[in-house]
Coordinates of C-alpha atoms (C1' of nucleotides) in Angstrom, one line a residue:
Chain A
X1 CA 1.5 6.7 10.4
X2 CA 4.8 7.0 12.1
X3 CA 7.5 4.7 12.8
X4 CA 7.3 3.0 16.1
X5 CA 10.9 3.4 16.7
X6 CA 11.1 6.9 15.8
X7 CA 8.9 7.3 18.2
X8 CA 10.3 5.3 21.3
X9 CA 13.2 7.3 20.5
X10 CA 11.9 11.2 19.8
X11 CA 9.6 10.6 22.6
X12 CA 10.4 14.9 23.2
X13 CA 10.4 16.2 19.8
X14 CA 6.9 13.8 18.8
X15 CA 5.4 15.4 22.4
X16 CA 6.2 18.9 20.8
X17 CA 5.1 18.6 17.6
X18 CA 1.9 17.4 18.1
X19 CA 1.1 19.9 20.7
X20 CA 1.7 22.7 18.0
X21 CA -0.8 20.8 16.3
X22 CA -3.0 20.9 18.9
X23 CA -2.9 16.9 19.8
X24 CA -2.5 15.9 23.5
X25 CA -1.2 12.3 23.4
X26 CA -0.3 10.4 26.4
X27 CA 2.7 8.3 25.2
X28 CA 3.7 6.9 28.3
X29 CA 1.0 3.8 27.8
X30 CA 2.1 3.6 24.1
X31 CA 5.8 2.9 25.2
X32 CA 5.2 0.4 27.9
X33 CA 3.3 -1.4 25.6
X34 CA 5.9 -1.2 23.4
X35 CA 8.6 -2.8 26.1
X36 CA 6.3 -5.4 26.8
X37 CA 5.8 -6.5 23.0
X38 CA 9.6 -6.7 22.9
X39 CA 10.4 -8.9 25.9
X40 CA 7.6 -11.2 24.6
X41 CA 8.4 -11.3 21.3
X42 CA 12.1 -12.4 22.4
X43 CA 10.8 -15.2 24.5
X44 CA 8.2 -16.2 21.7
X45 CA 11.7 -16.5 19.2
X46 CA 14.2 -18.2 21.8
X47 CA 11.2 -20.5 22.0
X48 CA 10.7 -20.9 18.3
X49 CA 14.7 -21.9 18.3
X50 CA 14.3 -24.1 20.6
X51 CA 11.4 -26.3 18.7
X52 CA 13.0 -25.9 15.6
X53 CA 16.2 -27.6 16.5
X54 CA 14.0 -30.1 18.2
X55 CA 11.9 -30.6 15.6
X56 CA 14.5 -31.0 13.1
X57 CA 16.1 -33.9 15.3
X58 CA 13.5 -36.0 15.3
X59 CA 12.9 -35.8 12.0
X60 CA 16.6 -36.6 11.2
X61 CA 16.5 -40.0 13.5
X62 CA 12.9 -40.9 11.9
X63 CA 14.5 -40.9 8.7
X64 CA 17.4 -43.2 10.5
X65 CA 15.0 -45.2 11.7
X66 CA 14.1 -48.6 10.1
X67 CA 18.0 -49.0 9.6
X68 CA 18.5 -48.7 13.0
X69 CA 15.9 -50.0 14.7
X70 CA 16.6 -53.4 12.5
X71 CA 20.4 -52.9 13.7
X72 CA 19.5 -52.5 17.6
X73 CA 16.9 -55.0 17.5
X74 CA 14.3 -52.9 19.2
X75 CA 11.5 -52.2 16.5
X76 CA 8.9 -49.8 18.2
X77 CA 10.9 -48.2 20.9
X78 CA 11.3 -44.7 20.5
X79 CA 14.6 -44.8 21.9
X80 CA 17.1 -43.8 19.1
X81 CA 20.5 -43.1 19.7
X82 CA 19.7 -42.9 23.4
X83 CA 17.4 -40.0 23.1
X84 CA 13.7 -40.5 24.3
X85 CA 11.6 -39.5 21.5
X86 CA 8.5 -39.6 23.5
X87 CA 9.8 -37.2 26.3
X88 CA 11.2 -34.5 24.1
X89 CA 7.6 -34.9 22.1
X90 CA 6.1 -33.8 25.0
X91 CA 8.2 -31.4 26.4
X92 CA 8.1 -29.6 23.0
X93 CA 3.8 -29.7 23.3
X94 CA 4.4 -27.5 26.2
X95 CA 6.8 -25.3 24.4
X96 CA 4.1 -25.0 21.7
X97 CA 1.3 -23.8 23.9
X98 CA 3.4 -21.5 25.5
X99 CA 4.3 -20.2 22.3
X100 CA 0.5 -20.3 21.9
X101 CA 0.2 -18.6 24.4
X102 CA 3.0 -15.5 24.1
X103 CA 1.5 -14.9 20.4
X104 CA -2.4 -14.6 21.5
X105 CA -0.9 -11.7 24.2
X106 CA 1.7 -10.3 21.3
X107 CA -2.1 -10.2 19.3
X108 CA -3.6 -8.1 21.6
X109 CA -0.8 -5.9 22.3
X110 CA -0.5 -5.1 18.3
X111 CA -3.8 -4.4 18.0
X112 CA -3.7 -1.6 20.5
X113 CA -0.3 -0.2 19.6
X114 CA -1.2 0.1 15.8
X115 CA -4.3 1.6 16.9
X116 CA -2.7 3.7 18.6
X117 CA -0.3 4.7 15.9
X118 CA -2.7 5.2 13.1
X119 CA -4.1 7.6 15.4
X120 CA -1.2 10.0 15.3
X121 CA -1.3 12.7 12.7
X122 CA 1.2 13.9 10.7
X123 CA 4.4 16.0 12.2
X124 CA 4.2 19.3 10.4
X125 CA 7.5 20.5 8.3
X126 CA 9.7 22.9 10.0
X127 CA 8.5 25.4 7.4
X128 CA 4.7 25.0 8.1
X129 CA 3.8 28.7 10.2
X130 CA 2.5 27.7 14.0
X131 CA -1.0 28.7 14.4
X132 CA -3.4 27.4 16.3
X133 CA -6.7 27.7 13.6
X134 CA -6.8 29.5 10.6
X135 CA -6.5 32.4 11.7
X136 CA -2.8 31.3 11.9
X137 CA -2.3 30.6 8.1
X138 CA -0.4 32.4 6.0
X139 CA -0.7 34.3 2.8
X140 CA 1.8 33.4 0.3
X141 CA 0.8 35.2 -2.9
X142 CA -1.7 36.8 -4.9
X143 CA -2.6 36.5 -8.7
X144 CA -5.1 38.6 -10.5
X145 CA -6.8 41.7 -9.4
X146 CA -10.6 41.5 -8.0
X147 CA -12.6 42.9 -10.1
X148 CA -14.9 45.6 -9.5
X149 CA -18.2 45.4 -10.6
X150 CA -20.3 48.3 -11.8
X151 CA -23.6 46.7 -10.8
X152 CA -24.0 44.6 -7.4
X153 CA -22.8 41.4 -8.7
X154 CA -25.0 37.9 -7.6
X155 CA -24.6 35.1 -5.9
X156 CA -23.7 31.8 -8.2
X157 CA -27.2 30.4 -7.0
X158 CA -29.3 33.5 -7.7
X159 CA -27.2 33.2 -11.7
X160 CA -27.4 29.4 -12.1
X161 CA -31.3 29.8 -11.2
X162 CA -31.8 32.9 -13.9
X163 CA -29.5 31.2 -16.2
X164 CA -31.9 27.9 -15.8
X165 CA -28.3 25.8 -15.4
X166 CA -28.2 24.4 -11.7
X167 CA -31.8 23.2 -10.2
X168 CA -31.0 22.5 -6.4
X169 CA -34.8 21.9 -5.8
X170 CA -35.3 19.0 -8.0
X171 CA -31.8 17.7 -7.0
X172 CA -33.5 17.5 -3.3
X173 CA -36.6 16.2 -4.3
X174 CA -34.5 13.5 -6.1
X175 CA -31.6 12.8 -3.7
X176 CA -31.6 15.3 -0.3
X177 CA -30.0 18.3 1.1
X178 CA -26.5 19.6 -0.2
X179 CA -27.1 17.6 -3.6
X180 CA -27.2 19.4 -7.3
X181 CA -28.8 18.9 -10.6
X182 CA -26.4 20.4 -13.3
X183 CA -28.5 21.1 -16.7
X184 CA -27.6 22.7 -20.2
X185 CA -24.7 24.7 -20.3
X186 CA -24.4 24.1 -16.7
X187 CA -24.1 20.3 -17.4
X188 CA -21.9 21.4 -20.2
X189 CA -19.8 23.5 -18.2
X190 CA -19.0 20.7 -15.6
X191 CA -17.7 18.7 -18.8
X192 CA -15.8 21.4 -20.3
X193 CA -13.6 21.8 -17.0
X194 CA -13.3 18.4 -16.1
X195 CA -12.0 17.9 -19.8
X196 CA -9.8 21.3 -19.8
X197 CA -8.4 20.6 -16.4
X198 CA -7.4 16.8 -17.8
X199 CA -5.8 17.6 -20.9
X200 CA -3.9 20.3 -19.2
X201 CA -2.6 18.1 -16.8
X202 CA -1.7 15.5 -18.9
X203 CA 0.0 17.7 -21.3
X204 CA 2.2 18.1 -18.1
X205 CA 3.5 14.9 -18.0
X206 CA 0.7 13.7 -15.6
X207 CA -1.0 9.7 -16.4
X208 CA -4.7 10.1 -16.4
X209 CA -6.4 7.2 -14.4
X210 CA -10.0 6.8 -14.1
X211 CA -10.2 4.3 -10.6
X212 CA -13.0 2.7 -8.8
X213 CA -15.6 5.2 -6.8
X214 CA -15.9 2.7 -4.0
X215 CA -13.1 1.4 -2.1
X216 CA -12.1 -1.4 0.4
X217 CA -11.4 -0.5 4.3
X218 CA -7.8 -1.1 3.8
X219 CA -7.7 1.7 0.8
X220 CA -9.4 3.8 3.2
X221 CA -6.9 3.0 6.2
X222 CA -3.9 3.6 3.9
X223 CA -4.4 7.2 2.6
X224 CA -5.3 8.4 6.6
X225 CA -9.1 8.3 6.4
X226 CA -9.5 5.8 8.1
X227 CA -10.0 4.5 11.6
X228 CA -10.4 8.4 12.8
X229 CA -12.6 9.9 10.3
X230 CA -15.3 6.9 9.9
X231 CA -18.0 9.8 10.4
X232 CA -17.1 11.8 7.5
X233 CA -17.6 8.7 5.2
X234 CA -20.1 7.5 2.9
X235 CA -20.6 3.8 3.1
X236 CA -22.5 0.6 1.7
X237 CA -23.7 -2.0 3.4
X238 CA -23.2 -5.5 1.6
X239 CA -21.0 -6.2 0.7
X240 CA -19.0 -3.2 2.3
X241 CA -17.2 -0.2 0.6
X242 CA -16.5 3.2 1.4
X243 CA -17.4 5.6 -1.8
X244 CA -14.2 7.7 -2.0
X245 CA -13.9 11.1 -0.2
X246 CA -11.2 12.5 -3.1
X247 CA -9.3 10.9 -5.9
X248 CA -6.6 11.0 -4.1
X249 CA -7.5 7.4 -2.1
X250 CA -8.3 4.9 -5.4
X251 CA -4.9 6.9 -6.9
X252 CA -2.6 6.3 -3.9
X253 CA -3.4 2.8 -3.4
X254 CA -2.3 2.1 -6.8
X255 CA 0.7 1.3 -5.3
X256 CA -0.2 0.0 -1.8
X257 CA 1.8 -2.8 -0.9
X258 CA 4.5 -2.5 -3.9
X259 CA 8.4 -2.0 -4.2
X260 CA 8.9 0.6 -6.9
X261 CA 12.4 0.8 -8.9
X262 CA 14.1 4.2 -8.2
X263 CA 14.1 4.5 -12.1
X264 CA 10.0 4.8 -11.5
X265 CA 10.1 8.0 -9.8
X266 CA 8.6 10.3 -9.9
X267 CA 4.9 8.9 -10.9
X268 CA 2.4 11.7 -11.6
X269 CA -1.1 10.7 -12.1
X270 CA -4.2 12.9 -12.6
X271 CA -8.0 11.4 -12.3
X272 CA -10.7 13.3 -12.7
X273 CA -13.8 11.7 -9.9
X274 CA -17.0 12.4 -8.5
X275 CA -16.2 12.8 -4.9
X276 CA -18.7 11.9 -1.4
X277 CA -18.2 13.6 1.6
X278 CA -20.8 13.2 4.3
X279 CA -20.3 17.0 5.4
X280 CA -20.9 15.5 9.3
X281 CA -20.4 18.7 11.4
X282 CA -21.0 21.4 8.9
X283 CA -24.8 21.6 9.9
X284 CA -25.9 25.1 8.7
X285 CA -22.6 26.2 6.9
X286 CA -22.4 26.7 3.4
X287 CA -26.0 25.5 2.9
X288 CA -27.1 27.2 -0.1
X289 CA -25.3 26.9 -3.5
X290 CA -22.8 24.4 -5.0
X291 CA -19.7 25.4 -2.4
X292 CA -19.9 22.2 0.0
X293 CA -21.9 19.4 -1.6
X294 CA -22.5 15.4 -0.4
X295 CA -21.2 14.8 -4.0
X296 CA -18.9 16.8 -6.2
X297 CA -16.4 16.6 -9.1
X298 CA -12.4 16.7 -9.0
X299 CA -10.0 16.5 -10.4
X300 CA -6.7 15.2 -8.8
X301 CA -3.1 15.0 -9.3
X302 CA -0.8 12.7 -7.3
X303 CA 2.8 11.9 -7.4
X304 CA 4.6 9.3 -5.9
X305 CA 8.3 11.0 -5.5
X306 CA 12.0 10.0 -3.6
X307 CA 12.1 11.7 -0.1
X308 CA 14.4 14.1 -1.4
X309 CA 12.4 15.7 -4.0
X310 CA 9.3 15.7 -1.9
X311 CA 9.2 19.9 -0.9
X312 CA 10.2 21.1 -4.6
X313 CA 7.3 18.8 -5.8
X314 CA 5.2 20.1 -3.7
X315 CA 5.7 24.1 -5.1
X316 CA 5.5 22.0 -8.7
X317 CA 2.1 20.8 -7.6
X318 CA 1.1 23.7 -6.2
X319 CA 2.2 25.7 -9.6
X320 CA 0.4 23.2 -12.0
X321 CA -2.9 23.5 -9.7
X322 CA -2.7 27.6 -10.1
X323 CA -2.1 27.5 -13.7
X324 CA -5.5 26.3 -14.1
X325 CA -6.7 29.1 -12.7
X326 CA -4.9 31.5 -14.3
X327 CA -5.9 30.1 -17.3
X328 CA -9.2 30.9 -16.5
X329 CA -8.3 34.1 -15.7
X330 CA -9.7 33.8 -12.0
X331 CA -8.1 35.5 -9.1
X332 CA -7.2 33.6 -5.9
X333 CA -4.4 33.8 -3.7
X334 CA -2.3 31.1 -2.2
X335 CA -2.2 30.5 1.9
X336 CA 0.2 27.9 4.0
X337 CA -2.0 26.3 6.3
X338 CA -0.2 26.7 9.7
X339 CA 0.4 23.5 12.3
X340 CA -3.3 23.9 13.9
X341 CA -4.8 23.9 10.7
X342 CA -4.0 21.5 8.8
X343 CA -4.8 18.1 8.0
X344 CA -4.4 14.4 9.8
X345 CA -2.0 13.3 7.7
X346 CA -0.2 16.4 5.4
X347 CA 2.9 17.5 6.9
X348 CA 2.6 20.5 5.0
X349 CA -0.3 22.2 2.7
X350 CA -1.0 24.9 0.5
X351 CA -4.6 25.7 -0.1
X352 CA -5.6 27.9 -2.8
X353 CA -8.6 30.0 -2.5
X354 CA -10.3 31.4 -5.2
X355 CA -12.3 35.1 -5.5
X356 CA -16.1 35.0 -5.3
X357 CA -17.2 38.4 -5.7
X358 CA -20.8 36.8 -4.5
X359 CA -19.4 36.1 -0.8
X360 CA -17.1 39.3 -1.0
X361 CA -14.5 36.8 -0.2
X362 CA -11.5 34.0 -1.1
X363 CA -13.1 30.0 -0.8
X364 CA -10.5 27.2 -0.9
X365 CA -11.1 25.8 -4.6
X366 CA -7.4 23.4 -3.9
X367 CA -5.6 21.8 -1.5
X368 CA -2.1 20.8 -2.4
X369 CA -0.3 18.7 0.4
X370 CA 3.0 17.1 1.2
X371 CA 2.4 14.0 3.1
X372 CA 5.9 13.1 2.9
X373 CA 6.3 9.2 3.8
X374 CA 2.9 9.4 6.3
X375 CA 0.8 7.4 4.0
X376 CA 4.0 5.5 2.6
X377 CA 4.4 4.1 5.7
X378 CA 0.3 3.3 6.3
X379 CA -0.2 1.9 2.6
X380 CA 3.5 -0.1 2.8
X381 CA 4.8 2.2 -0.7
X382 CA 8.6 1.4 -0.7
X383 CA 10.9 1.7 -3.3
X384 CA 14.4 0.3 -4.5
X385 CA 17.4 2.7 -4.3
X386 CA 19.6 2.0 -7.5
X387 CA 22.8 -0.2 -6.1
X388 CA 21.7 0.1 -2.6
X389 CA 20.2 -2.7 -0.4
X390 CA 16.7 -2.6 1.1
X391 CA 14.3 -0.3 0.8
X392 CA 12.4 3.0 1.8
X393 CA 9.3 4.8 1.7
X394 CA 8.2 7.0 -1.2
X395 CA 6.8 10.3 -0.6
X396 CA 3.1 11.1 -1.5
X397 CA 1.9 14.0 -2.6
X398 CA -1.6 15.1 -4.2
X399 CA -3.4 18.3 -4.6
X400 CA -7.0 19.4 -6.2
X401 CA -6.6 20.4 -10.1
X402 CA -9.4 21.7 -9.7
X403 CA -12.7 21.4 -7.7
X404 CA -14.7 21.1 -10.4
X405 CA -18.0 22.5 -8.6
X406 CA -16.2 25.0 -7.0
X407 CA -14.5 26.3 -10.3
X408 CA -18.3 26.8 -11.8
X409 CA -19.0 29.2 -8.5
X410 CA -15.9 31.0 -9.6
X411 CA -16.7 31.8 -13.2
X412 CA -20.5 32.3 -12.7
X413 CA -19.7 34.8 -10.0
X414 CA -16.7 36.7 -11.8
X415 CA -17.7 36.2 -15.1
X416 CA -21.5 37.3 -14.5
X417 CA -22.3 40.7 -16.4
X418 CA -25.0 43.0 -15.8
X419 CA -27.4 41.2 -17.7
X420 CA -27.0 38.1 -15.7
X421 CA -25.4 36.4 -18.6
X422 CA -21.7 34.9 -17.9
X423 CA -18.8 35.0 -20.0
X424 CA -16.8 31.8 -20.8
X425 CA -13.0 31.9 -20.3
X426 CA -11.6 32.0 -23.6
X427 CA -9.4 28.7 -22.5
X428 CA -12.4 27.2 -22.2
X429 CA -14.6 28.1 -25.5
X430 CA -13.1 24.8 -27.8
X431 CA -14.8 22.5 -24.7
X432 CA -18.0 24.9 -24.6
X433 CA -18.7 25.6 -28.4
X434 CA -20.1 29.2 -27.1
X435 CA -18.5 32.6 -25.6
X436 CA -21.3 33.6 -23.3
X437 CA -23.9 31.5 -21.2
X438 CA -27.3 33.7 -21.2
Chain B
rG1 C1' -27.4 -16.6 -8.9
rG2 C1' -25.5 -22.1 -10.4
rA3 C1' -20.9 -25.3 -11.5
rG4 C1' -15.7 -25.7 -11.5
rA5 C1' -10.2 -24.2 -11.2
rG6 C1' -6.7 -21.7 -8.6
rG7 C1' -3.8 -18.1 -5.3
rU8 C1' 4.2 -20.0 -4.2
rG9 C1' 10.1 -15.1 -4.3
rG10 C1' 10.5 -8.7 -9.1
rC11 C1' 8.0 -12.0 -12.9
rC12 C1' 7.0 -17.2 -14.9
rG13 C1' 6.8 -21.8 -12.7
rA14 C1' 8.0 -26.8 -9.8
rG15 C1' 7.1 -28.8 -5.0
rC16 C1' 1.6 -30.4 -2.3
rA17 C1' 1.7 -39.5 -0.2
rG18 C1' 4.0 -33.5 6.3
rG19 C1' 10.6 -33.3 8.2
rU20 C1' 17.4 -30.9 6.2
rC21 C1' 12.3 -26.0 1.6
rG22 C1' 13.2 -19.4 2.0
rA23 C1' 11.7 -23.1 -1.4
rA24 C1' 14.1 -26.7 -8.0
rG25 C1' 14.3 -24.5 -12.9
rG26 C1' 13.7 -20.3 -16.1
rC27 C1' 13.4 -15.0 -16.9
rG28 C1' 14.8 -10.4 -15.2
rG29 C1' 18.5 -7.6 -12.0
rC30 C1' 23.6 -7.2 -10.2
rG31 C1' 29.1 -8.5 -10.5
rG32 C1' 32.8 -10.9 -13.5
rU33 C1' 35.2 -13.4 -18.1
rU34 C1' 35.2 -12.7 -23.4
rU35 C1' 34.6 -8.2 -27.0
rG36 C1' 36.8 -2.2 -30.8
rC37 C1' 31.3 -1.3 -29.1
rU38 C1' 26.7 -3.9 -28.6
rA39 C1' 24.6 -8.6 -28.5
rA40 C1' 25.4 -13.7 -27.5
rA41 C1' 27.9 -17.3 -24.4
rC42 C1' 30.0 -18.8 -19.8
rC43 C1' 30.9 -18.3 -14.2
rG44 C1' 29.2 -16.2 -9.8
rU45 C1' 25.4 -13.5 -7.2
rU46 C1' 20.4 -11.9 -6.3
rG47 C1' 13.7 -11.5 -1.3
rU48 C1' 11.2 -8.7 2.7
rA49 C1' 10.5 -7.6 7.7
rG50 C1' 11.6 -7.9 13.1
rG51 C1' 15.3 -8.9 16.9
rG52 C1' 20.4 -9.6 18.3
rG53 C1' 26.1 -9.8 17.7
rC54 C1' 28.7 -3.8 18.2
rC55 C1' 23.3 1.3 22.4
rA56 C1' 28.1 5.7 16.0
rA57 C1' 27.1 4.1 11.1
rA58 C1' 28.3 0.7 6.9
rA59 C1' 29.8 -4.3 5.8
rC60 C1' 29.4 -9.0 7.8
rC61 C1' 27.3 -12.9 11.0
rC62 C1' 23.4 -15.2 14.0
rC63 C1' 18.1 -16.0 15.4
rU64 C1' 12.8 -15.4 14.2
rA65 C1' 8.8 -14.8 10.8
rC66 C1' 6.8 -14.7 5.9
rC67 C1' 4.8 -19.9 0.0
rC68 C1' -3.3 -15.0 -0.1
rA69 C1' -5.2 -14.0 5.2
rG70 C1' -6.9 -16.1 9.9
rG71 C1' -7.6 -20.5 12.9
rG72 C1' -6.8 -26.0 13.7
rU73 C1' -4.1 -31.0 13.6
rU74 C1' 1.2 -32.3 14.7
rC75 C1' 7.4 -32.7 18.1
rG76 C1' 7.3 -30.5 13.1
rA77 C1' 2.9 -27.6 7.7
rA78 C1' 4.1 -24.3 1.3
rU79 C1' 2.4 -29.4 1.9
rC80 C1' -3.3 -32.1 5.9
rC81 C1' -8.3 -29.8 7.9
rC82 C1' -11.7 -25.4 8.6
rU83 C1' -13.1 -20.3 7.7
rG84 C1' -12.6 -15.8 5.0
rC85 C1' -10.8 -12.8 0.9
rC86 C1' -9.3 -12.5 -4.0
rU87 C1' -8.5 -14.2 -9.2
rC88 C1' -9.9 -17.1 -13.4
rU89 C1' -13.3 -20.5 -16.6
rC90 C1' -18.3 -22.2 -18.0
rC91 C1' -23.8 -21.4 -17.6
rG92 C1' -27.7 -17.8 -16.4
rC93 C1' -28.7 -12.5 -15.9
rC94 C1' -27.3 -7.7 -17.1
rA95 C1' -25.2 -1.7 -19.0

RNA sequence: GGAGAGGUGGCCGAGCAGGUCGAAGGCGGCGGUUUGCUAAACCGUUGUAGGGGCCAAAACCCCUACCCAGGGUUCGAAUCCCUGCCUCUCCGCCA
């Protein structure tokens, strides 16, 4: 979300920005909205004053009152020191109901203005490439070479099914489409990198937090999933939660609604969760194999940083995400997602996208994004400034670390030998108790 | 599922026969006195947001709102009434 008065004031820059993005907004509806809130709310406040001071005399000459009612002689009037308590009563009923009145219009302009504003994405960094899709991203670096393969080498689902480790069948018998049944070593391997990929990132400094699957609408609202991207959610119906998309909501909205010391900062946290994505839209893409999934495992870090740190935190992220990787000795290159491509609420991302000599071809595996104070703002995640009065909005940041499914396709398909069997990473061997999966 | 208790400031905790309560007191924080240093003691200070005074900021001042949320009663509500949400205790059930 953006601030309403940065916006009535950058009406030119905000026009820009989100046309690079791709976003045509008509602001003109926004901002008379905006003038009329304003003028009511002064009249709604001068009116307030007015009953208050009011108020507070009556209240003052009731307390007077059986002394000087004895003293005048006039028990029951509600004359006291000349004024008529009776007339001001009712003059201030009709102060009330106009006050009544402002707030039920103040009501239903709020509802459309915030609307309105949690409906505006992101404004990219000045360093995020212009593009309109991504075809416009950019390559940043490359780690590890490809390796070439003296036999044609097979697709994960071809190895996972001769390796008797993934069984997509039964998984739709059980559940539905895009759903997997992970067995033996393949069960085994999920473990192994969800364990590998914590301890790593915890020996980094990152807390590990293991949050609630399904959230409330207001979780949902404050990380940018919500009101736009309803479709894309799983839900239940009573009582009703959302069953998180990523990690990165439960983990965010730790701190919703909370003034943080300045001494806090930076907070790094790293969960590992099953994720749910309803996949709405990507009818006939990726249909076979583990790549896009209704349910999938991640694991997240997050960090909760001061403004100015927020860019060199972002190449830290992006760093401890790769490091997995190359600990795994998988290739994969790293791409800035230009100003078309990237997300609602990221005002700048780095995807990395890992090898799969199966599909010939680099596949996102993370997705490491600068939000800067975007969902601050939405989720109301302030902090205290040592010696400084009032406060301002922390930076969020989160990024994959890994995709846990994802990272499987990765080892199956460049790991895979000849004989079908796959080699395990030699990071990984103390988690899987063997060297090869045949 | 049944029965009950409760949600107050960064935290704890009064107020709840409606009026001067943004709210006693304590803790914590900040500033100061004392001290070789630390601690203790003492004094002072200490919420957030919106709008305005100054459409250049900061300081300061004024107004408004906020005692879980939303309605209602009233000239006036932290205090009374209704609804919702959340937390806790006991019983039942359950991994």
């Amino acid at each position: 979300m953006l601030d309403a008065r940065f916006i009535r004031g950058n009406i030119d820059i905000l026009k820009a920005m989100l046309e690079k993005r791709g976003y045509g907004f008509d602001l003109s509806e926004f901002l008379s909205l905006e003038a009329q809130r304003l003028a009511l709310l002064k009249e709604s406040e001068e009116l307030r004053n007015k009953r208050n001071i009011v108020s507070e005399q009556i209240g003052k000459l009731k307390n007077q009152k059986t002394t000087t009612e004895a003293e005048m002689g006039a028990v029951g009037s509600e004359y006291v020191f000349g004024i008529d308590i009776q007339k001001q009563k009712s003059e201030m009923r009709r102060v009330s109901d106009r006050i009544k009145e402002i707030d039920e219009i103040l009501r239903g302009i709020d509802e459309k203005t915030g609307l309105f504003l949690l409906n505006i994405p992101n404004i990219p960094h000045e360093s995020v490439p212009a593009g309109k899709d991504e075809a416009g991203n950019v390559e940043i670096r490359k780690w590890g070479a490809t390796k070439e393969f003296d036999f044609p080498p097979l697709n994960h689902w071809d190895l996972a099914a001769m390796l008797d480790i993934i069984d997509f069948d039964r998984a739709s018998k059980i559940a539905g489409a895009r759903f997997s049944l992970m067995k033996g070593m393949g069960a085994k391997l999920e473990r192994a990198l969800m364990n590998f990929m914590l301890d790593l990132n915890t020996s980094k400094g990152y807390k590990e937090i293991l949050p609630p699957l399904l959230v409330n609408r207001e979780s949902m609202t404050g990380t940018g999933q919500l009101p736009k991207f309803e479709m894309e959610l799983f839900k239940t119906a009573d009582p009703e939660f959302y069953l998180i998309p990523t990690a990165e909501v439960p983990v965010t909205n730790i701190h919703r609604d909370e003034i943080l010391n300045e001494s806090d900062l930076p907070i790094y946290y790293t969960a590992y969760t099953p994720c749910f994505r309803r996949e709405a839209g990507s009818y006939g893409k990726d249909t076979r194999g583990l790549i896009r999934q209704h349910q999938f495992n991640k694991v997240e870090i997050v960090k909760f940083v001061k403004p100015e740190d927020s860019y060199s935190e972002l190449e830290k992220l992006t760093n401890d995400a790769e490091d997995i990787l190359q600990r795994l000795g998988l290739p994969y290159r790293v791409i800035a997602l230009c100003t078309g491509d990237l997300g609602f609420s990221a005002a700048k991302t780095y995807d990395i996208e890992v090898w799969l000599p199966g599909q010939q071809k680099y596949r996102e595996i993370s997705s490491c994004s600068n939000f800067e104070d975007f969902q601050a703002r939405r989720a109301n995640i302030r902090f205290k400034r040592e010696g400084k009065k009032g406060t301002e909005f922390v930076h969020t940041l989160n990024g994959s670390a890994l995709a846990i499914g994802r990272t499987v396709v990765a080892i199956l398909e460049n790991l895979q030998q000849k004989d079908g069997s796959v080699v395990i990473p030699e990071a990984l061997r103390e988690y899987m108790g063997v060297e090869v999966i045949r």
